[in-house]
Coordinates of N, CA, C and O in Angstrom, one line a residue:
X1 N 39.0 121.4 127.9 CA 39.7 120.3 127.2 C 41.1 120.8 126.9 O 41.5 121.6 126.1
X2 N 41.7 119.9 127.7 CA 43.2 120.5 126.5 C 43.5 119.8 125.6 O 43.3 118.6 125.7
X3 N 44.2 120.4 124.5 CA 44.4 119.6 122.8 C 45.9 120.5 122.7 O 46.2 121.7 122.8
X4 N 46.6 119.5 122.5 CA 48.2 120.2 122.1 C 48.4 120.1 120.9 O 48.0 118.9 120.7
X5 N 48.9 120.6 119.7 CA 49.7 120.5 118.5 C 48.1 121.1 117.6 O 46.9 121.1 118.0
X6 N 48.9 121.4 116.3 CA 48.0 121.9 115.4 C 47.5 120.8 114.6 O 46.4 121.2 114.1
X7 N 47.7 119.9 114.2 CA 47.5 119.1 113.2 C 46.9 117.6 113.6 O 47.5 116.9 114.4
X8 N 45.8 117.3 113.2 CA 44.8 116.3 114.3 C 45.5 115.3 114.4 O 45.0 114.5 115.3
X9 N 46.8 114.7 113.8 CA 47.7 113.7 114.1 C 48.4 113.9 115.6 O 49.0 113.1 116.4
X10 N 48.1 115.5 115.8 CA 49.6 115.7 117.1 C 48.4 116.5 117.9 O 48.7 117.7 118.2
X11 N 47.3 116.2 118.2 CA 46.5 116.8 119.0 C 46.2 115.8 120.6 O 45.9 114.6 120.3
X12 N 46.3 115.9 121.5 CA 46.2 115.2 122.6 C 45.2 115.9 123.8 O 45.2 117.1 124.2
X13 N 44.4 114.9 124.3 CA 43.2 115.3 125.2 C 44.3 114.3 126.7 O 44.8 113.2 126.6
X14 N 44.2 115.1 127.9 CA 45.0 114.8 129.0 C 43.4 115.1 129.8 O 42.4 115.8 129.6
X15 N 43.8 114.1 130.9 CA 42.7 114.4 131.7 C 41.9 112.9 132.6 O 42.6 111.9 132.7
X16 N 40.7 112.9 133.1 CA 40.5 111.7 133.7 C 39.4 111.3 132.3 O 38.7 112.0 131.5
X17 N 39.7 109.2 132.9 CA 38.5 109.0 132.1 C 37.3 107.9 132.9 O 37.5 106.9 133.6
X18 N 36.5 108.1 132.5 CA 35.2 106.8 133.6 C 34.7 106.2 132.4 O 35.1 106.5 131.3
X19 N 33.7 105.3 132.6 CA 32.9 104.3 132.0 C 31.6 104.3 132.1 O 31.0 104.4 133.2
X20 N 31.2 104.2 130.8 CA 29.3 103.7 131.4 C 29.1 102.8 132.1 O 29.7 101.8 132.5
X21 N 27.9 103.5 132.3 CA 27.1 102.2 133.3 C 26.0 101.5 132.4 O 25.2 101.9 131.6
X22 N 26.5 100.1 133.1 CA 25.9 99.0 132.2 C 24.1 99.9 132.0 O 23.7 99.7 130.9
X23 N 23.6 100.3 132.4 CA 22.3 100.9 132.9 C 22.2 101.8 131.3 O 21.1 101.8 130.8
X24 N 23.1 102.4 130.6 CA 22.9 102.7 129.4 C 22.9 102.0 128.3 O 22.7 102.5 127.2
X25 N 22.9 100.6 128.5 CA 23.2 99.5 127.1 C 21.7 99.6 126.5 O 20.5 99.5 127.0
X26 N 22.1 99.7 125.2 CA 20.9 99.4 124.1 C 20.2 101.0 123.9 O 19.4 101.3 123.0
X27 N 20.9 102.0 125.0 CA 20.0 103.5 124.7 C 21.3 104.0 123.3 O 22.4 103.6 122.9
X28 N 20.0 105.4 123.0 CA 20.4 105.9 121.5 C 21.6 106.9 121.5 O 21.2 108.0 121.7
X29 N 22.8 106.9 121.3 CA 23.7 107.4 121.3 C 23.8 108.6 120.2 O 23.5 108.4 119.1
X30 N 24.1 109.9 120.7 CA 24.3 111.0 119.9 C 24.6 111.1 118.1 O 24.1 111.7 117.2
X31 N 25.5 110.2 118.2 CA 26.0 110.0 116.9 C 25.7 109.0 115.9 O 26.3 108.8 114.8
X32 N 24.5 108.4 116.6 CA 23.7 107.0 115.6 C 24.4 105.9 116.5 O 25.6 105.8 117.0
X33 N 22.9 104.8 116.6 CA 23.3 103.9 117.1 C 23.0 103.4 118.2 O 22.3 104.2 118.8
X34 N 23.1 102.3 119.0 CA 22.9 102.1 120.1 C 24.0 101.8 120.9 O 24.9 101.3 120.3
X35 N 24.1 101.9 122.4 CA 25.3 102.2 123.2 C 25.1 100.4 123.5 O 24.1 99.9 123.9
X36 N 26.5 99.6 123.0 CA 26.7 98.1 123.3 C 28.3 98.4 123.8 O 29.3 99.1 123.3
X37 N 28.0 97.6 124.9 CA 29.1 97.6 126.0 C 30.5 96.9 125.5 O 31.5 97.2 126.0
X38 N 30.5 96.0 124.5 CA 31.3 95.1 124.2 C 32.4 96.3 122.8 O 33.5 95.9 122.4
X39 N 32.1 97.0 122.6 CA 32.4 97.8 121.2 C 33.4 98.8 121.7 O 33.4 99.1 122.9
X40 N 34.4 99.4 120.8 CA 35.2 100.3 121.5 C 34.9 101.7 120.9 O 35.0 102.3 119.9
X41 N 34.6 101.9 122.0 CA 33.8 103.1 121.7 C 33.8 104.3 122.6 O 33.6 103.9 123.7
X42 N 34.0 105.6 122.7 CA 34.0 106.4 123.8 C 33.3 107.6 123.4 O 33.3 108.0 122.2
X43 N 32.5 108.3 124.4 CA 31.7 109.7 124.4 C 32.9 111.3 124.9 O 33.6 111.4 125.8
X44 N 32.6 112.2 123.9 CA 33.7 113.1 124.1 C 32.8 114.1 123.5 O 32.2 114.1 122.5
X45 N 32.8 115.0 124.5 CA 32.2 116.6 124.2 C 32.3 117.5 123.2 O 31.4 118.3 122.9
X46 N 33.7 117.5 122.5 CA 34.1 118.2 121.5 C 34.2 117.7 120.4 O 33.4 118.2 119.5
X47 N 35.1 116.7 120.2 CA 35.7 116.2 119.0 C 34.5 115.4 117.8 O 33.6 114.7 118.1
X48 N 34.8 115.9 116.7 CA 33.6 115.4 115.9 C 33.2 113.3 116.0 O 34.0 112.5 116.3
X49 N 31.8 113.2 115.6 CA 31.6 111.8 115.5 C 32.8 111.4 114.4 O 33.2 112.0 113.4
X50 N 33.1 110.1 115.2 CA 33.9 109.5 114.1 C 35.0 109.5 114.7 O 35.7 108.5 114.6
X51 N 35.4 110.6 115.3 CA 37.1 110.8 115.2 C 37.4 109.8 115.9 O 36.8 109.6 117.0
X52 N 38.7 108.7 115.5 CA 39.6 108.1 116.2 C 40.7 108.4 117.1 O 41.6 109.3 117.0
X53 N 40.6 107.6 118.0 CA 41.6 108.1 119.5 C 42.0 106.9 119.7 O 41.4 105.8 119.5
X54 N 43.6 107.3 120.5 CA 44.3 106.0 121.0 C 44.5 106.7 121.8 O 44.9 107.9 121.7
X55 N 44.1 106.1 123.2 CA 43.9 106.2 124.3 C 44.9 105.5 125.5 O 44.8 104.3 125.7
X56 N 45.6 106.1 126.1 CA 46.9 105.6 127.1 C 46.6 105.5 128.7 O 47.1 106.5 129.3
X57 N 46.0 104.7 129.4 CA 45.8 104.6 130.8 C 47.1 104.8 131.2 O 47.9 103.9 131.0
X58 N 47.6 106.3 131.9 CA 48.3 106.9 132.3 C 49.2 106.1 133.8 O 50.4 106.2 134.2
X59 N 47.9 105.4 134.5 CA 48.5 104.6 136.0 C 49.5 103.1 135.1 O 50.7 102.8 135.3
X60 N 48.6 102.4 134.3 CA 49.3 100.9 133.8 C 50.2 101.3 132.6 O 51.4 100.8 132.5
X61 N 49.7 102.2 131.7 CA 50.3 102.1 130.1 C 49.7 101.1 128.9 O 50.2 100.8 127.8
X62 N 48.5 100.7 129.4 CA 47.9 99.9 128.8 C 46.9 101.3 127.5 O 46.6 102.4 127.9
X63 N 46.8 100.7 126.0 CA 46.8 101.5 125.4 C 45.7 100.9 124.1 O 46.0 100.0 123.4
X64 N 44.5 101.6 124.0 CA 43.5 100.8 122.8 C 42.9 102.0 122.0 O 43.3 103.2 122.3
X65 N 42.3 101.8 121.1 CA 41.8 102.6 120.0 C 40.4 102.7 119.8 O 39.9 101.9 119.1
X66 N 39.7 103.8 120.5 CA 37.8 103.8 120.3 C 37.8 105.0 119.4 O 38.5 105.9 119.1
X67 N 36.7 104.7 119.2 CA 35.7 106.1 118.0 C 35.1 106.5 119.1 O 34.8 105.9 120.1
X68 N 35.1 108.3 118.6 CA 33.8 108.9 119.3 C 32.3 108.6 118.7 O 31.8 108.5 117.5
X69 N 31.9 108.5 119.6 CA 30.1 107.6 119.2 C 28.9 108.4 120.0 O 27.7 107.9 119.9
X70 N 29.1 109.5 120.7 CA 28.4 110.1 122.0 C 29.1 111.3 122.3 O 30.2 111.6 122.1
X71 N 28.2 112.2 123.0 CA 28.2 113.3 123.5 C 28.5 113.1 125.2 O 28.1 112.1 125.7
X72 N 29.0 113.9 125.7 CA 29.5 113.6 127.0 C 31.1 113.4 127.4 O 31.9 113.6 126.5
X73 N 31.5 113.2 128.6 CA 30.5 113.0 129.7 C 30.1 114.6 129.9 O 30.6 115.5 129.2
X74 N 29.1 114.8 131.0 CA 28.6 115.8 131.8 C 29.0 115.7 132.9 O 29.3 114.6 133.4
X75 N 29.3 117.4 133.9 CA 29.3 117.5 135.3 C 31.0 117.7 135.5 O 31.6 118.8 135.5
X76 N 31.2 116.9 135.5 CA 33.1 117.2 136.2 C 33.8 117.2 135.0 O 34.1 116.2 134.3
X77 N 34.0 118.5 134.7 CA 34.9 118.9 133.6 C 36.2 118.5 133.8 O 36.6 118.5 132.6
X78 N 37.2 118.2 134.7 CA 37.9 116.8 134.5 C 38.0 115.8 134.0 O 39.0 115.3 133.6
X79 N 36.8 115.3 133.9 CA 36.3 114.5 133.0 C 36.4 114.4 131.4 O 35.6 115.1 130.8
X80 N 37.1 113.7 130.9 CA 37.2 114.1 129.5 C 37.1 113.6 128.3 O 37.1 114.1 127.3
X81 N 36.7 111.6 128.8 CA 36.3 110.7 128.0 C 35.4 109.9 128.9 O 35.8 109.6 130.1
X82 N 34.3 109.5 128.6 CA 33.6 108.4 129.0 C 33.3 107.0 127.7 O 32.6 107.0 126.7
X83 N 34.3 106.1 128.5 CA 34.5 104.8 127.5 C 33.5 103.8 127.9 O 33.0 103.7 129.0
X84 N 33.5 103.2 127.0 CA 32.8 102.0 126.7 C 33.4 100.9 127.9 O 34.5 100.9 128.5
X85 N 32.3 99.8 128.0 CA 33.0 99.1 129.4 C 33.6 98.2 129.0 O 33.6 97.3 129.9
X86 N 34.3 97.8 127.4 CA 35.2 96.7 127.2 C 36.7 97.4 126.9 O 37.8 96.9 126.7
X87 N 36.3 99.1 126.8 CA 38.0 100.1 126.5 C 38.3 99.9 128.1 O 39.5 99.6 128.3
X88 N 37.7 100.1 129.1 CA 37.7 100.3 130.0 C 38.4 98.8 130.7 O 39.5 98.7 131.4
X89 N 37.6 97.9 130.4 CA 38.2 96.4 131.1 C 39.5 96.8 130.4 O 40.4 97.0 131.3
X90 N 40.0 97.2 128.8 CA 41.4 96.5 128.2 C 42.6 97.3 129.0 O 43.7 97.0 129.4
X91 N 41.7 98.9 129.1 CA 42.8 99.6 129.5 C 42.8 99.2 131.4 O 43.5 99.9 132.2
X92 N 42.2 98.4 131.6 CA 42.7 97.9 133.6 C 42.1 99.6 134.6 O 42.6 100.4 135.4
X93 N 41.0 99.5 134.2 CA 40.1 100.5 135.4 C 38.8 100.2 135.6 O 38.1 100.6 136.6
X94 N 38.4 99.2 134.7 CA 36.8 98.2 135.1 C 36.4 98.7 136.7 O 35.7 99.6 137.0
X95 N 36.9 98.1 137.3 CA 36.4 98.0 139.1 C 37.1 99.2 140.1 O 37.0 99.2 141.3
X96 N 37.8 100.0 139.1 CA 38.3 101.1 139.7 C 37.8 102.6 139.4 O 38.3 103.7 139.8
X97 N 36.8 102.4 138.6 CA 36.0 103.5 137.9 C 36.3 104.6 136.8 O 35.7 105.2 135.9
X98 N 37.4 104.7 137.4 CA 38.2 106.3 137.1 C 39.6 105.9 136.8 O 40.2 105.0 137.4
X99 N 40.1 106.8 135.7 CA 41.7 106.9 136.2 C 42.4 108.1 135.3 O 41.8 108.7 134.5
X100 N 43.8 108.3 135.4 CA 44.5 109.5 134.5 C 44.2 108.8 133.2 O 44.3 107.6 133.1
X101 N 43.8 109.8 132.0 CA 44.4 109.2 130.7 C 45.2 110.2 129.6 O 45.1 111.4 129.7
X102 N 45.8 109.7 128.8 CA 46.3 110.8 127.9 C 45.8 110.6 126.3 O 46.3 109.5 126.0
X103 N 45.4 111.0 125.5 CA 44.5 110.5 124.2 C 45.0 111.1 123.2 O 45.0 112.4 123.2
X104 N 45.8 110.4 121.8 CA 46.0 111.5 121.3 C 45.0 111.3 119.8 O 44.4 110.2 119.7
X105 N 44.9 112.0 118.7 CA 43.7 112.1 118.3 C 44.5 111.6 116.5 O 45.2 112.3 115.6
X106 N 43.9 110.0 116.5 CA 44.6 109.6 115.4 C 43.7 109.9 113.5 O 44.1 109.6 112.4
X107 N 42.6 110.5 113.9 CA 41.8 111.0 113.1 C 40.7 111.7 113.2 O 40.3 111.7 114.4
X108 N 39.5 112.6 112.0 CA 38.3 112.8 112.3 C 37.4 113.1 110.9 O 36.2 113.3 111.0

């Protein structure tokens, strides 16, 4: 993971991000709760439940705000957020799976 600056206002996660698959809706999420596709919400390995992220699709510049809610993703450590599939429609990668993002970490 990389995290730049010392102070959780100026901390930033760079890296790719993908989306659930509808195939997780309604299961139990690490952090309480059930995984609903419409919520903005994203799974991140590190950062405590709760913490707020504003999130910057790096290809458009389209830019939204999810809670971490989940553990994950797994496998491709590139990988560095797996969002929810309505952060995913806002930020314009729905049907493209994947894309650069830059996140910087507005609380925790």
């Amino acid at each position: 993971m990389i995290l730049v600056g010392s102070a959780s206002a100026n901390r930033f996660i760079e890296g790719k991000a993908v989306h659930y698959s509808n195939l997780y809706v309604g299961d139990t999420m690490a952090c309480g709760g059930t995984y609903q596709r419409w919520k903005m919400i994203t799974a991140q390995r590190h950062l405590p439940c709760g913490t707020k992220l504003r999130v910057t699709n790096l290809r458009n510049g389209r830019k939204v705000t999810v809670r971490v809610k989940d553990r994950g993703p797994y496998g491709d450590t590139s990988v560095k957020l797996d969002l929810s599939r309505r952060a995913a429609k806002e930020l314009g990668f729905l049907h493209r799976g994947v894309t650069n993002i830059k996140a910087r970490v507005l609380d925790n």
